[in-house]
mmCIF file of C-alpha atoms and ligand atoms in Angstrom:
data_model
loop_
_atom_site.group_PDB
_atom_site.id
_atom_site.type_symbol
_atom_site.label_atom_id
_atom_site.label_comp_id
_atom_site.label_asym_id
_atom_site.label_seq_id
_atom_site.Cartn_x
_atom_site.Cartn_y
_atom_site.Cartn_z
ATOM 1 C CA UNK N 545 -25.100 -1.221 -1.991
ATOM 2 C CA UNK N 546 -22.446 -0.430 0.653
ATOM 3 C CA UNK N 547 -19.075 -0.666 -1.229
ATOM 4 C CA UNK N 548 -16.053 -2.060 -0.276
ATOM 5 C CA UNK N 549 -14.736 1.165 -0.626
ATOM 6 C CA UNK N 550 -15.886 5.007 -1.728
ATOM 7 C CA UNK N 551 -13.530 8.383 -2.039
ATOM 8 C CA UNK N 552 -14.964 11.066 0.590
ATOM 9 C CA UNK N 553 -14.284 14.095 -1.193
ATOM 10 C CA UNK N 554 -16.340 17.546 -0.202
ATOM 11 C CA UNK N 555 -16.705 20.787 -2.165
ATOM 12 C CA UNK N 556 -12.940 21.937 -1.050
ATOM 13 C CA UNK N 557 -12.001 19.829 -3.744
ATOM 14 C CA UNK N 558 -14.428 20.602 -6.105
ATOM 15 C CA UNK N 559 -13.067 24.265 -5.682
ATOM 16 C CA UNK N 560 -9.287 23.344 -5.632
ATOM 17 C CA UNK N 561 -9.920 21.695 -9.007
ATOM 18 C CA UNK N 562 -11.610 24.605 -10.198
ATOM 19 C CA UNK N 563 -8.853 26.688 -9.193
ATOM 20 C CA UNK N 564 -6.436 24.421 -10.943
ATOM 21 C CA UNK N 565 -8.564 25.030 -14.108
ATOM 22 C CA UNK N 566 -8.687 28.586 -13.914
ATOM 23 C CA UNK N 567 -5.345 29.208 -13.433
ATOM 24 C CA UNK N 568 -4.449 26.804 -16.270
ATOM 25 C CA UNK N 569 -1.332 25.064 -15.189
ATOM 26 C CA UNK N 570 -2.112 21.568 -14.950
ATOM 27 C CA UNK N 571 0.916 19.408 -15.035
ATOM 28 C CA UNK N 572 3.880 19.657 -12.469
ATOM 29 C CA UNK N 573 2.813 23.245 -11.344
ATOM 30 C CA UNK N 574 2.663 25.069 -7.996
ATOM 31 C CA UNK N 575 0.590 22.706 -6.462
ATOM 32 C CA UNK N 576 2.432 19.656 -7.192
ATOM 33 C CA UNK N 577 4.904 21.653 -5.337
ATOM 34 C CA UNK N 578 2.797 22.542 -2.549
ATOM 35 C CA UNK N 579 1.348 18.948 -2.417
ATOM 36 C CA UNK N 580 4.737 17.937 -2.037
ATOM 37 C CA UNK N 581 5.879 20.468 0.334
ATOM 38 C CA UNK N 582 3.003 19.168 2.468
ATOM 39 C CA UNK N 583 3.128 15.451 2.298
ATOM 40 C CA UNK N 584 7.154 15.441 3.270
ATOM 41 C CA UNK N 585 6.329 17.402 6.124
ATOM 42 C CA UNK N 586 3.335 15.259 7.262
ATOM 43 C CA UNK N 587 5.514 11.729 6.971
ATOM 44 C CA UNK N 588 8.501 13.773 8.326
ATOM 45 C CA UNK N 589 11.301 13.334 5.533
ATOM 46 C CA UNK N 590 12.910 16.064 3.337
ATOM 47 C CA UNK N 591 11.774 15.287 0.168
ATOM 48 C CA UNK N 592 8.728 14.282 -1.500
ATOM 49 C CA UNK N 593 8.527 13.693 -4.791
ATOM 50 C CA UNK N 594 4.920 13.514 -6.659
ATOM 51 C CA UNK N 595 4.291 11.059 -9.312
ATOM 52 C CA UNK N 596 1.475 9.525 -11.600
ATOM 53 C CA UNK N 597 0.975 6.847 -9.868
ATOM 54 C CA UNK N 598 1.681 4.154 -6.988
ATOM 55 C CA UNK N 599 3.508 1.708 -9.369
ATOM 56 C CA UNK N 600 5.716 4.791 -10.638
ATOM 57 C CA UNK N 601 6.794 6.093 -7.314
ATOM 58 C CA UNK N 602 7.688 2.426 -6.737
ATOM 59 C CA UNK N 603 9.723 2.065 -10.441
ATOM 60 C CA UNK N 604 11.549 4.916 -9.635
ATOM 61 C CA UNK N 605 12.476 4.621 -6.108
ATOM 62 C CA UNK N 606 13.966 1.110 -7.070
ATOM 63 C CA UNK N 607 16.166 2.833 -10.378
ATOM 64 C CA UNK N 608 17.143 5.962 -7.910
ATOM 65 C CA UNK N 609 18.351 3.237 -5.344
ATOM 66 C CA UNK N 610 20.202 1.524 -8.147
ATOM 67 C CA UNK N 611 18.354 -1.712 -8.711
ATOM 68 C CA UNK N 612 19.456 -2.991 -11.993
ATOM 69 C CA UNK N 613 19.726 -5.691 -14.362
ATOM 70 C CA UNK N 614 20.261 -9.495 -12.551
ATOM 71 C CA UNK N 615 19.879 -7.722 -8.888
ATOM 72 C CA UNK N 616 17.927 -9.747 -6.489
ATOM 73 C CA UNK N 617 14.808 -7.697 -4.438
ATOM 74 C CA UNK N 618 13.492 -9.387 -1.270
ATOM 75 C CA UNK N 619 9.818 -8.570 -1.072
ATOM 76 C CA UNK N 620 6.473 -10.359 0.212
ATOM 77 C CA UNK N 621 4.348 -12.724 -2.432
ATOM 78 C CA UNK N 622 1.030 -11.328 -0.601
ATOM 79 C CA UNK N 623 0.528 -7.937 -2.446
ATOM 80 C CA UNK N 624 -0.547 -6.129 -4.845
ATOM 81 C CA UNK N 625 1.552 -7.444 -8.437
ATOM 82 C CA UNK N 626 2.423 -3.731 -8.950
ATOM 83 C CA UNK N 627 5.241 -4.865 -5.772
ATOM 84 C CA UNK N 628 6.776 -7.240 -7.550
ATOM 85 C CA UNK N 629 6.529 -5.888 -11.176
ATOM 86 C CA UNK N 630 8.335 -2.686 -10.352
ATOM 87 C CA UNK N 631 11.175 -4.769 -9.350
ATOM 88 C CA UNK N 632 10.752 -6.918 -12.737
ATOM 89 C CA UNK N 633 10.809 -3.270 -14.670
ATOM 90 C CA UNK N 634 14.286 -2.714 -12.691
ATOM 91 C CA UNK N 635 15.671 -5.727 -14.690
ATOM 92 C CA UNK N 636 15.678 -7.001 -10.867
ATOM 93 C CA UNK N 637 14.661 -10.438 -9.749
ATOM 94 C CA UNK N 638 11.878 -10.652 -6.851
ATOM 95 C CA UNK N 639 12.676 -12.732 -4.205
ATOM 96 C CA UNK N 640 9.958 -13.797 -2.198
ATOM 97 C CA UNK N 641 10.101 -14.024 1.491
ATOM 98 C CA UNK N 642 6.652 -15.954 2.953
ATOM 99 C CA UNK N 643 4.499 -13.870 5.432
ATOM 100 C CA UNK N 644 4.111 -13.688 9.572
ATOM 101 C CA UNK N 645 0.318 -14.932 8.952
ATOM 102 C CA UNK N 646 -0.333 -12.484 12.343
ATOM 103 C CA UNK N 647 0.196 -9.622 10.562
ATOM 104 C CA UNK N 648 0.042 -10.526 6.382
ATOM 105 C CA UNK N 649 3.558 -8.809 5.955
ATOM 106 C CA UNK N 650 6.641 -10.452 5.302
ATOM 107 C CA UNK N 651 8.364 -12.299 7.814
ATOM 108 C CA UNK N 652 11.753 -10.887 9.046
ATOM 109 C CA UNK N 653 12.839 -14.126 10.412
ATOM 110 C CA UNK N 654 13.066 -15.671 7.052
ATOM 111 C CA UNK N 655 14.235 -12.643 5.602
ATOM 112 C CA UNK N 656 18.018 -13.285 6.626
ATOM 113 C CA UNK N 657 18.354 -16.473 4.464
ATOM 114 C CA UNK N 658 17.454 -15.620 1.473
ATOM 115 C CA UNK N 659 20.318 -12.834 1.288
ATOM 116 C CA UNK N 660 22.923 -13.561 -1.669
ATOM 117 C CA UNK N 661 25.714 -11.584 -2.851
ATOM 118 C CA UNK N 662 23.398 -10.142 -5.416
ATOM 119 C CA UNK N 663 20.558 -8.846 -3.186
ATOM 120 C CA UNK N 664 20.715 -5.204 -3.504
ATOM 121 C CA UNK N 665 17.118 -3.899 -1.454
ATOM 122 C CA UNK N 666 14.345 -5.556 0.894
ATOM 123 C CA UNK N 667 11.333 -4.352 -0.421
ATOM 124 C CA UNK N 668 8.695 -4.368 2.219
ATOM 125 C CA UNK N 669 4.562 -3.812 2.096
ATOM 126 C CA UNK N 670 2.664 -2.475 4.399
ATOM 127 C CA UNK N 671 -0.343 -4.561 3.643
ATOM 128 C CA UNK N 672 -3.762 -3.146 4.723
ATOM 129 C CA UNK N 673 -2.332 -0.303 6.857
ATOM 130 C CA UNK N 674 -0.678 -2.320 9.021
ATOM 131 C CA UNK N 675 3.599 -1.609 9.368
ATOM 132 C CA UNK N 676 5.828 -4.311 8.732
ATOM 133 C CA UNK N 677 8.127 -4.629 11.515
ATOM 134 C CA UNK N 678 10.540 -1.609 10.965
ATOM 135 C CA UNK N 679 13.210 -2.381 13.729
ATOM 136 C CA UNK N 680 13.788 -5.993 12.057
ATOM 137 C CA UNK N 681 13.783 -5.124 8.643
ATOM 138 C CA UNK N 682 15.906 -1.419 9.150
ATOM 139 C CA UNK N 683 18.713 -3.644 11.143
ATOM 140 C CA UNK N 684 18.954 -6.302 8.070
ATOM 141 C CA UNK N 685 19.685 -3.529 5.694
ATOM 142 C CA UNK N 686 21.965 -1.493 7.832
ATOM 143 C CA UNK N 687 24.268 -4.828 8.678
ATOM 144 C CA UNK N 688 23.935 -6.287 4.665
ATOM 145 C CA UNK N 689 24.339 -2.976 3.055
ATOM 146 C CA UNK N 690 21.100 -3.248 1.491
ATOM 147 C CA UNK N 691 18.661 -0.317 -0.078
ATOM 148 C CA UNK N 692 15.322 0.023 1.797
ATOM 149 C CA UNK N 693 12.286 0.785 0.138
ATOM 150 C CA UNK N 694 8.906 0.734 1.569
ATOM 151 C CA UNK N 695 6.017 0.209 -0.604
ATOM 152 C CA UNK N 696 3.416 2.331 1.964
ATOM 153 C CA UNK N 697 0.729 2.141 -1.033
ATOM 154 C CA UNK N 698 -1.551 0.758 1.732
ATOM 155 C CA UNK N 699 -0.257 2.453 4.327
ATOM 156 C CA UNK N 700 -0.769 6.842 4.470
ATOM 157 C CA UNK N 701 -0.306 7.895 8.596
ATOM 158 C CA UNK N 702 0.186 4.190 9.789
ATOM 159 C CA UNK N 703 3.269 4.227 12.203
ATOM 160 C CA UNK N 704 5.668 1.685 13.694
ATOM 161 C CA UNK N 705 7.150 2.879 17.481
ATOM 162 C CA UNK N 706 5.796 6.604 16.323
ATOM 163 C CA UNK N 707 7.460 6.694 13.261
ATOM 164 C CA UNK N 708 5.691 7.202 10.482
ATOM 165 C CA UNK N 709 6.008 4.617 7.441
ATOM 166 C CA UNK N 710 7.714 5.790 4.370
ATOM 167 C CA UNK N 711 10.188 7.345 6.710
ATOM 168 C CA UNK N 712 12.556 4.208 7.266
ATOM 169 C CA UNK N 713 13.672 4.066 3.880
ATOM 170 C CA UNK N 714 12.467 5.107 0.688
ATOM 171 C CA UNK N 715 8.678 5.623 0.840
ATOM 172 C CA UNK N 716 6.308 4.624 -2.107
ATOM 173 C CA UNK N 717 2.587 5.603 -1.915
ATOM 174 C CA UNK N 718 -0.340 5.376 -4.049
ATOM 175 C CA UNK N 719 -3.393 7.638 -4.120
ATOM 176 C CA UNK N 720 -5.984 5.682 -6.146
ATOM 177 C CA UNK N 721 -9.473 6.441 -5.110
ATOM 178 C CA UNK N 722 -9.736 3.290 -2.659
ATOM 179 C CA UNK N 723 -6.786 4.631 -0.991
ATOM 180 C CA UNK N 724 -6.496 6.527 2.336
ATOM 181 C CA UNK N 725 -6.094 9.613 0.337
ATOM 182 C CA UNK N 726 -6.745 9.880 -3.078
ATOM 183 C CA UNK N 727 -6.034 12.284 -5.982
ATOM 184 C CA UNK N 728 -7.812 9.852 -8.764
ATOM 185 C CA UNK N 729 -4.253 8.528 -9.831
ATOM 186 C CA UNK N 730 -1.244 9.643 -7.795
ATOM 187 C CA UNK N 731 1.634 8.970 -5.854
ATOM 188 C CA UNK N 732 4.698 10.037 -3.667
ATOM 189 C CA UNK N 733 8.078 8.931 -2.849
ATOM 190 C CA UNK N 734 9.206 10.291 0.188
ATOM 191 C CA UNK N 735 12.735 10.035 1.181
ATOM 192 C CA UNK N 736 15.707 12.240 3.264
ATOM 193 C CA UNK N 737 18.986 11.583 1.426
ATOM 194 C CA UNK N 738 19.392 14.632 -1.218
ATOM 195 C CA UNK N 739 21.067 12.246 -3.953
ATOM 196 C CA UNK N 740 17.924 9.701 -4.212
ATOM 197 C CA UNK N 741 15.449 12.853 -4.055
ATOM 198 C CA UNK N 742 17.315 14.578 -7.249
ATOM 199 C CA UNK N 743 17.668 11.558 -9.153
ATOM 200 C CA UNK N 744 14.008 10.742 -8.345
ATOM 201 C CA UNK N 745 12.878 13.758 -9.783
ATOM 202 C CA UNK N 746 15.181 13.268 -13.119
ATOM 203 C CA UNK N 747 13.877 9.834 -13.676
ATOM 204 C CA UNK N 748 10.394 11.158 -13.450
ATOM 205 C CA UNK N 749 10.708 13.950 -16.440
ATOM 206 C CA UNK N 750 12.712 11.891 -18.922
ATOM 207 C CA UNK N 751 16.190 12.235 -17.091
ATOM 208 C CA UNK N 752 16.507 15.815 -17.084
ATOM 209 C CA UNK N 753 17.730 18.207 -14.338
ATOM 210 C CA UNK N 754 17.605 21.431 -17.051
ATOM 211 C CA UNK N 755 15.085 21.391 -19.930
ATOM 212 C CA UNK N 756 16.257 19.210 -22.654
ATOM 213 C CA UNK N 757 19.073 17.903 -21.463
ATOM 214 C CA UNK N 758 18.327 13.851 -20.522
ATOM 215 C CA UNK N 759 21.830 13.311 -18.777
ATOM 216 C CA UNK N 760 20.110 9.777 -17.417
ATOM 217 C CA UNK N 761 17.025 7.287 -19.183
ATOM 218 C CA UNK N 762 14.098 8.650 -17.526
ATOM 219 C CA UNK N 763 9.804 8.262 -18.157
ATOM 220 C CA UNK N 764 6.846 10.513 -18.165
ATOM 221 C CA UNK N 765 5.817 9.512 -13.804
ATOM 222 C CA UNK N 766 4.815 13.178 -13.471
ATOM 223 C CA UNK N 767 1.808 14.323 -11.919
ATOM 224 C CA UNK N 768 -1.025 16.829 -12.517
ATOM 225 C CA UNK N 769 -1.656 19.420 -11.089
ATOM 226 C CA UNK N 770 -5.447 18.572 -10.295
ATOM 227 C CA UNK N 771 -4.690 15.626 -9.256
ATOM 228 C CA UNK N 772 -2.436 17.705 -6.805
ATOM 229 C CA UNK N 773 -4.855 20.068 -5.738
ATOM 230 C CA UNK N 774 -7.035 17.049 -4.829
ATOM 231 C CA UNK N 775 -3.950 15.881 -2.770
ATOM 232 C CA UNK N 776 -3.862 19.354 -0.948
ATOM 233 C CA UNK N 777 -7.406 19.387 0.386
ATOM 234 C CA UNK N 778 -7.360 15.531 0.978
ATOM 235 C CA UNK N 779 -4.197 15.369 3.333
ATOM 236 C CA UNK N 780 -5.545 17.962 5.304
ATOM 237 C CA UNK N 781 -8.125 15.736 5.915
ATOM 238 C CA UNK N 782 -5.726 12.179 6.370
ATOM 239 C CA UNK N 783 -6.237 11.778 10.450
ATOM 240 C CA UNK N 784 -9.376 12.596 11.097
ATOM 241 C CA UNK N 785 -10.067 9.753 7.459
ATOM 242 C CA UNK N 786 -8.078 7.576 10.004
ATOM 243 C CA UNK N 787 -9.562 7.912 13.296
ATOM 244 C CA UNK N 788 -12.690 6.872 11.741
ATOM 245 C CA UNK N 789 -11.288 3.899 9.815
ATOM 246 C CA UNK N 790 -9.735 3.146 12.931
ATOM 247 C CA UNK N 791 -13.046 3.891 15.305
ATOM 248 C CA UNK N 792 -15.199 1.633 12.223
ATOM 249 C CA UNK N 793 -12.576 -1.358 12.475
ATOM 250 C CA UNK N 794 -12.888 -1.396 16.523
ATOM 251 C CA UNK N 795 -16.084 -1.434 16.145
ATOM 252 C CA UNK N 796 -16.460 -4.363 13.917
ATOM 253 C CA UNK N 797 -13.451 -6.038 15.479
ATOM 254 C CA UNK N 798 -15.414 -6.188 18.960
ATOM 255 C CA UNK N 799 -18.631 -7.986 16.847
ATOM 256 C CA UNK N 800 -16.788 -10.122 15.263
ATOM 257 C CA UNK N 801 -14.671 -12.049 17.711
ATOM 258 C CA UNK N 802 -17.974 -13.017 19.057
ATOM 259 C CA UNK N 803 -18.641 -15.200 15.648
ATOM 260 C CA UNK N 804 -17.268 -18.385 15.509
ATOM 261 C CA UNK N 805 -14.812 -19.209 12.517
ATOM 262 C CA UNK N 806 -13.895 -15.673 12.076
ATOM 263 C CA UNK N 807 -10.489 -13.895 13.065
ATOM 264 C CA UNK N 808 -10.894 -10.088 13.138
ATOM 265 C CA UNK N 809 -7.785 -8.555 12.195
ATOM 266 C CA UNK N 810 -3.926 -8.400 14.533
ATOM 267 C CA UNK N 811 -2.869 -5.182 15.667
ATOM 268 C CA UNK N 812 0.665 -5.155 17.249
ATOM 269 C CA UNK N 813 1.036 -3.209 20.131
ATOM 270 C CA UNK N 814 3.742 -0.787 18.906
ATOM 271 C CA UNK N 815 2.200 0.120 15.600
ATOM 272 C CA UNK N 816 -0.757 2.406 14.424
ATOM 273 C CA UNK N 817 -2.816 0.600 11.815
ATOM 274 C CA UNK N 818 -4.728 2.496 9.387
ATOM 275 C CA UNK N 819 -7.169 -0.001 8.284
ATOM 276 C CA UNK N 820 -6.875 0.084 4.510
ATOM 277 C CA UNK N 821 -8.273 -2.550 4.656
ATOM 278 C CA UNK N 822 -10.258 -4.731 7.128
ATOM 279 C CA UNK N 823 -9.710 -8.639 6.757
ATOM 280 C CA UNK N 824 -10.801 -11.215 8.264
ATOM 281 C CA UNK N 825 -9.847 -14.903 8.365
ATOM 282 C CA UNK N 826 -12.622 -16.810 7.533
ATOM 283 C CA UNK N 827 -10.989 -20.242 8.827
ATOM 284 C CA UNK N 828 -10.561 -23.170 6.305
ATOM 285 C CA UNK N 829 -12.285 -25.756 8.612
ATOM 286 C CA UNK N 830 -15.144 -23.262 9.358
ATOM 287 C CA UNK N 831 -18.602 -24.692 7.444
ATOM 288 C CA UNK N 832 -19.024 -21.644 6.008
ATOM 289 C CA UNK N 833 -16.589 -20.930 3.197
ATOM 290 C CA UNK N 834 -14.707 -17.891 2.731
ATOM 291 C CA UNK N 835 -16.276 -17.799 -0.590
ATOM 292 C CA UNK N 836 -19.656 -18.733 -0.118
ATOM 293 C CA UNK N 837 -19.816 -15.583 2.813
ATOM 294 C CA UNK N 838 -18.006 -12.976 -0.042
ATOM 295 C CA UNK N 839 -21.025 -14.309 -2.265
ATOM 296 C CA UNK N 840 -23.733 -13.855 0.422
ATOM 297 C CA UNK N 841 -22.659 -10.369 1.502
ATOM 298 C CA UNK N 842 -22.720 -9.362 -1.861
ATOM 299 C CA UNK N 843 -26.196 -10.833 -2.146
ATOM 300 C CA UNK N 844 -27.484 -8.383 0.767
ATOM 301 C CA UNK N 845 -25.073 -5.324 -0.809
ATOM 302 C CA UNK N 846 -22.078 -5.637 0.951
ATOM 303 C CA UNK N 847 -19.252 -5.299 -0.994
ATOM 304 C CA UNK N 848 -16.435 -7.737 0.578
ATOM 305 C CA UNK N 849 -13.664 -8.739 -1.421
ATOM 306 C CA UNK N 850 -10.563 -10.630 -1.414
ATOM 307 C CA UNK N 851 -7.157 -9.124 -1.114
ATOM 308 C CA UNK N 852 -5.572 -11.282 -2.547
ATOM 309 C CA UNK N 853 -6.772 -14.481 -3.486
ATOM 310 C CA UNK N 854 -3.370 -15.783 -5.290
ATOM 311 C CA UNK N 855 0.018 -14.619 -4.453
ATOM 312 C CA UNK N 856 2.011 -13.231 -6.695
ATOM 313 C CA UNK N 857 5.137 -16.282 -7.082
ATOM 314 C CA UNK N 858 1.289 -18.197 -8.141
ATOM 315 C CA UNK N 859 0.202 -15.770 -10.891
ATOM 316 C CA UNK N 860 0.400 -17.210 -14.250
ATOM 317 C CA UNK N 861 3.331 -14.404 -15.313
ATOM 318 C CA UNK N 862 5.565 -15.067 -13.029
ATOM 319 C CA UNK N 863 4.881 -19.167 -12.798
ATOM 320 C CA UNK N 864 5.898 -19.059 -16.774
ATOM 321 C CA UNK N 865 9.199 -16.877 -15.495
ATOM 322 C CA UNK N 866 10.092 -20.245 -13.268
ATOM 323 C CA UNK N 867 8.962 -19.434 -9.406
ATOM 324 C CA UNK N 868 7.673 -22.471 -8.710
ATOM 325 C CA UNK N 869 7.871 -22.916 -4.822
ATOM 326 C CA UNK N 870 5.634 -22.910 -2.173
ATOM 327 C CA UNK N 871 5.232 -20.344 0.156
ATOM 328 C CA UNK N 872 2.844 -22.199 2.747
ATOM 329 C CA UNK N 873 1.759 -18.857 4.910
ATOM 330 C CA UNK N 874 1.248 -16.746 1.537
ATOM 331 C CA UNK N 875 -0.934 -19.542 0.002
ATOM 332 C CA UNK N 876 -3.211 -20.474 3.066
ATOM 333 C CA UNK N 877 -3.833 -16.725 3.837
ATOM 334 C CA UNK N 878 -4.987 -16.055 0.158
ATOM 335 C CA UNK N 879 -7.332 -18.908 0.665
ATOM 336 C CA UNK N 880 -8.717 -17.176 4.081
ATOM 337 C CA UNK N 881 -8.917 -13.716 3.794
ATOM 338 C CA UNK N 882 -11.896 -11.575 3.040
ATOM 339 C CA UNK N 883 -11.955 -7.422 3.693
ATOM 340 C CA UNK N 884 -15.048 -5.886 4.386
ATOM 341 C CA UNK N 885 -15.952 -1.796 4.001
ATOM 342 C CA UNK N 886 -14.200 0.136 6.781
ATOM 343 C CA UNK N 887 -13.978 3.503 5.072
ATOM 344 C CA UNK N 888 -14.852 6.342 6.503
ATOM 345 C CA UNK N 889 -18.025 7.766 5.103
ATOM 346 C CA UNK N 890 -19.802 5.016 6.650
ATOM 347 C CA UNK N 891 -22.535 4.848 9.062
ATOM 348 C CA UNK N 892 -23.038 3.532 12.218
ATOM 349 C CA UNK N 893 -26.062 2.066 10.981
ATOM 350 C CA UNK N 894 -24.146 0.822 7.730
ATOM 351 C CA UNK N 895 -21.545 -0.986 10.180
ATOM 352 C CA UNK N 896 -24.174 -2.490 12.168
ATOM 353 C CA UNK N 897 -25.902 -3.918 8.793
ATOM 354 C CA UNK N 898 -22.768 -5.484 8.013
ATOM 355 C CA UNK N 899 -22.319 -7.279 11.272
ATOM 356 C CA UNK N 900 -25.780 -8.442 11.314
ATOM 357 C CA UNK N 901 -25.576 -9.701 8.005
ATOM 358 C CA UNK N 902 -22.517 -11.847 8.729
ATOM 359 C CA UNK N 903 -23.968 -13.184 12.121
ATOM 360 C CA UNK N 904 -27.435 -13.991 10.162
ATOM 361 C CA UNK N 905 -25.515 -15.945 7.486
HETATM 362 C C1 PLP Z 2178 0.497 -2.583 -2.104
HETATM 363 C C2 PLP Z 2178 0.374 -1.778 -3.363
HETATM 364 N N1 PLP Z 2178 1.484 -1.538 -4.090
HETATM 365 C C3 PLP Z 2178 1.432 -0.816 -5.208
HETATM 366 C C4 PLP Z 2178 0.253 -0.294 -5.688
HETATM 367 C C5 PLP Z 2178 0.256 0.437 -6.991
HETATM 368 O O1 PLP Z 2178 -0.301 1.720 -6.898
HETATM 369 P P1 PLP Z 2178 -1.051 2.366 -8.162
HETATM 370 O O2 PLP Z 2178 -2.312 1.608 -8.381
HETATM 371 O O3 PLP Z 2178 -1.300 3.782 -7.727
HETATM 372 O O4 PLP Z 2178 -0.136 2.283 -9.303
HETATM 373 C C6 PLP Z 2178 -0.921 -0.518 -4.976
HETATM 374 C C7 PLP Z 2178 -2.180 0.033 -5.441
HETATM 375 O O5 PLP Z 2178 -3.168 -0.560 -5.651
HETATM 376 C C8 PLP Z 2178 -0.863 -1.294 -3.789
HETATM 377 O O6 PLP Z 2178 -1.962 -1.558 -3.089
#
């Protein structure tokens, strides 16, 4: 079986763990300090703060930018729910903005009229490695006074005019084990203003700055210290893990163009995508549906899946909490995509198999 996805981990981090163990601090030690040292200097911002996970970094980025109770968040329907739910955590309304169905992210053009007086951030996703468009969204907030916060969950190395992601605003990452990096459960916010990195850190461990004294309401986001170790050895490892998602999706981007009724992913020309994920469009009108090919792949031990198939403003939560419009772009593109393996432990001989099997179906 040739999953959609698979953690490439070698005995460095078998060792770092051990190390971890032997040593015997395992929560919020040296090397979630080192990890953190690290991953600030490889997005290039001044701070990184470690959490538990991808949905915490994104919790507490919102609270550290102020989001609170009745606030409105602009932020893309075609994600991942843990977008959107960090918001609802906040107290915060999403707004959705549809999506540029080029690139799956939200659209800037449609960004501008959906700002109120209450809007207080944009929240955009990098979906599948690829940026949103920075130099859009970064003007909207500067001229409306609005928080930026960048859920790069997808995203680890992709870069929009040479900038790294998580670097326009306040970055959120996630390092679960399909990620581009993984530490088992993890994540990072990376920002350079001083105030949100401190207040980050409080809301983290339970609103302290000094032990025992909770001057703000904060949570237990921290993260462990194996977990960081894994981090260590893993971002070490982070570009050459992209050149070869990036060499396996140019690969299978060249085969299949050549099929009919499939649309290999868009790649702008200022960005580097990181291929998270690689999705196709399998076009509605095509005789072979998007489903039927998921459920023949899988037949031959291909793992495709579908990222997303129903946007969040159409998941049964928030259709009970009242968003009940239609977001044409969102809704057509859940019905189209399907990602197929890209990571980079795969074979040249694995990528061929999966090409083959789509042209034989
Ligand atoms: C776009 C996006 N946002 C947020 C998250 C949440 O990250 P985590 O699963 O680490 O909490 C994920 C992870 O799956 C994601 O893909």
């Amino acid at each position: 079986m040739i999953n959609i996805s698979a953690p490439v981990l070698g005995n460095d981090e078998i060792e770092a763990v051990k190390d971890v163990l032997k040593l015997g601090m395992l929560a919020q030690g040296p090397k979630v300090e080192q990890f953190e040292e690290a991953f600030a200097s490889y997005i290039g911002t001044r701070y990184a703060i470690a959490t538990s996970n991808g949905t915490a970094a994104l919790h507490i980025a919102l609270l550290a930018a102020g989001i609170g109770k009745d606030d409105e968040v602009i932020t893309t329907p075609f994600s991942f729910i843990a977008t959107a739910n960090a918001i609802l955590f906040c107290g915060a309304r999403p707004i959705f903005v549809d999506i540029d169905e080029n690139t799956f992210n939200i659209n800037p053009s449609l960004i501008y009229g959906k700002i109120t007086p209450r809007t207080k951030a944009i929240l955009p996703v990098h979906l599948y490695g690829h940026p949103c468009d920075m130099k859009e969204i970064v003007k909207l907030c500067d001229e409306h006074n609005l928080a930026l916060v960048e859920d790069a969950c997808q995203a680890h190395g992709a870069e929009h005019r040479g900038k790294k992601v998580g670097s326009f605003g306040i970055g959120c990452f996630s390092f679960y084990p399909t990620k581009n990096l993984t530490t088992g459960e993890g994540g990072m916010i990376t920002t350079d203003d001083k105030d949100i990195a401190q207040k980050a850190r409080m809301i983290r461990n339970h609103g302290q700055k000094e032990k025992y004294s909770h001057e703000i309401l904060g949570y237990n986001y921290r993260m462990t210290d194996i977990a960081a170790a894994l981090g260590v050895c893993q971002l070490k490892k982070l570009d050459e893990f992209n050149r070869k998602r990036i060499e396996n999706a140019k690969l299978m981007t060249q085969e299949i163009s050549k099929i009919r009724g499939l649309t290999p992913p868009f790649v702008a020309t200022d960005v580097k995508h990181v291929f998270h994920q690689f999705t196709i469009r399998v076009t509605a009108d095509y005789e072979m549906s998007r489903d039927k090919l998921k459920e023949s792949l899988k037949r031959r031990g291909i793992g495709a899946e579908v990222y997303y198939p129903l946007p969040i403003h159409k998941q049964p939560y928030y259709q009970q909490s009242g968003y009940n419009h239609c977001l044409p772009s969102s809704e057509k593109t859940a019905m189209e995509v399907l990602s197929l393996p890209v990571y980079p432990g795969l074979t040249p001989e694995e990528l061929n198999y999966i090409v083959e099997a789509i042209r034989s179906i």
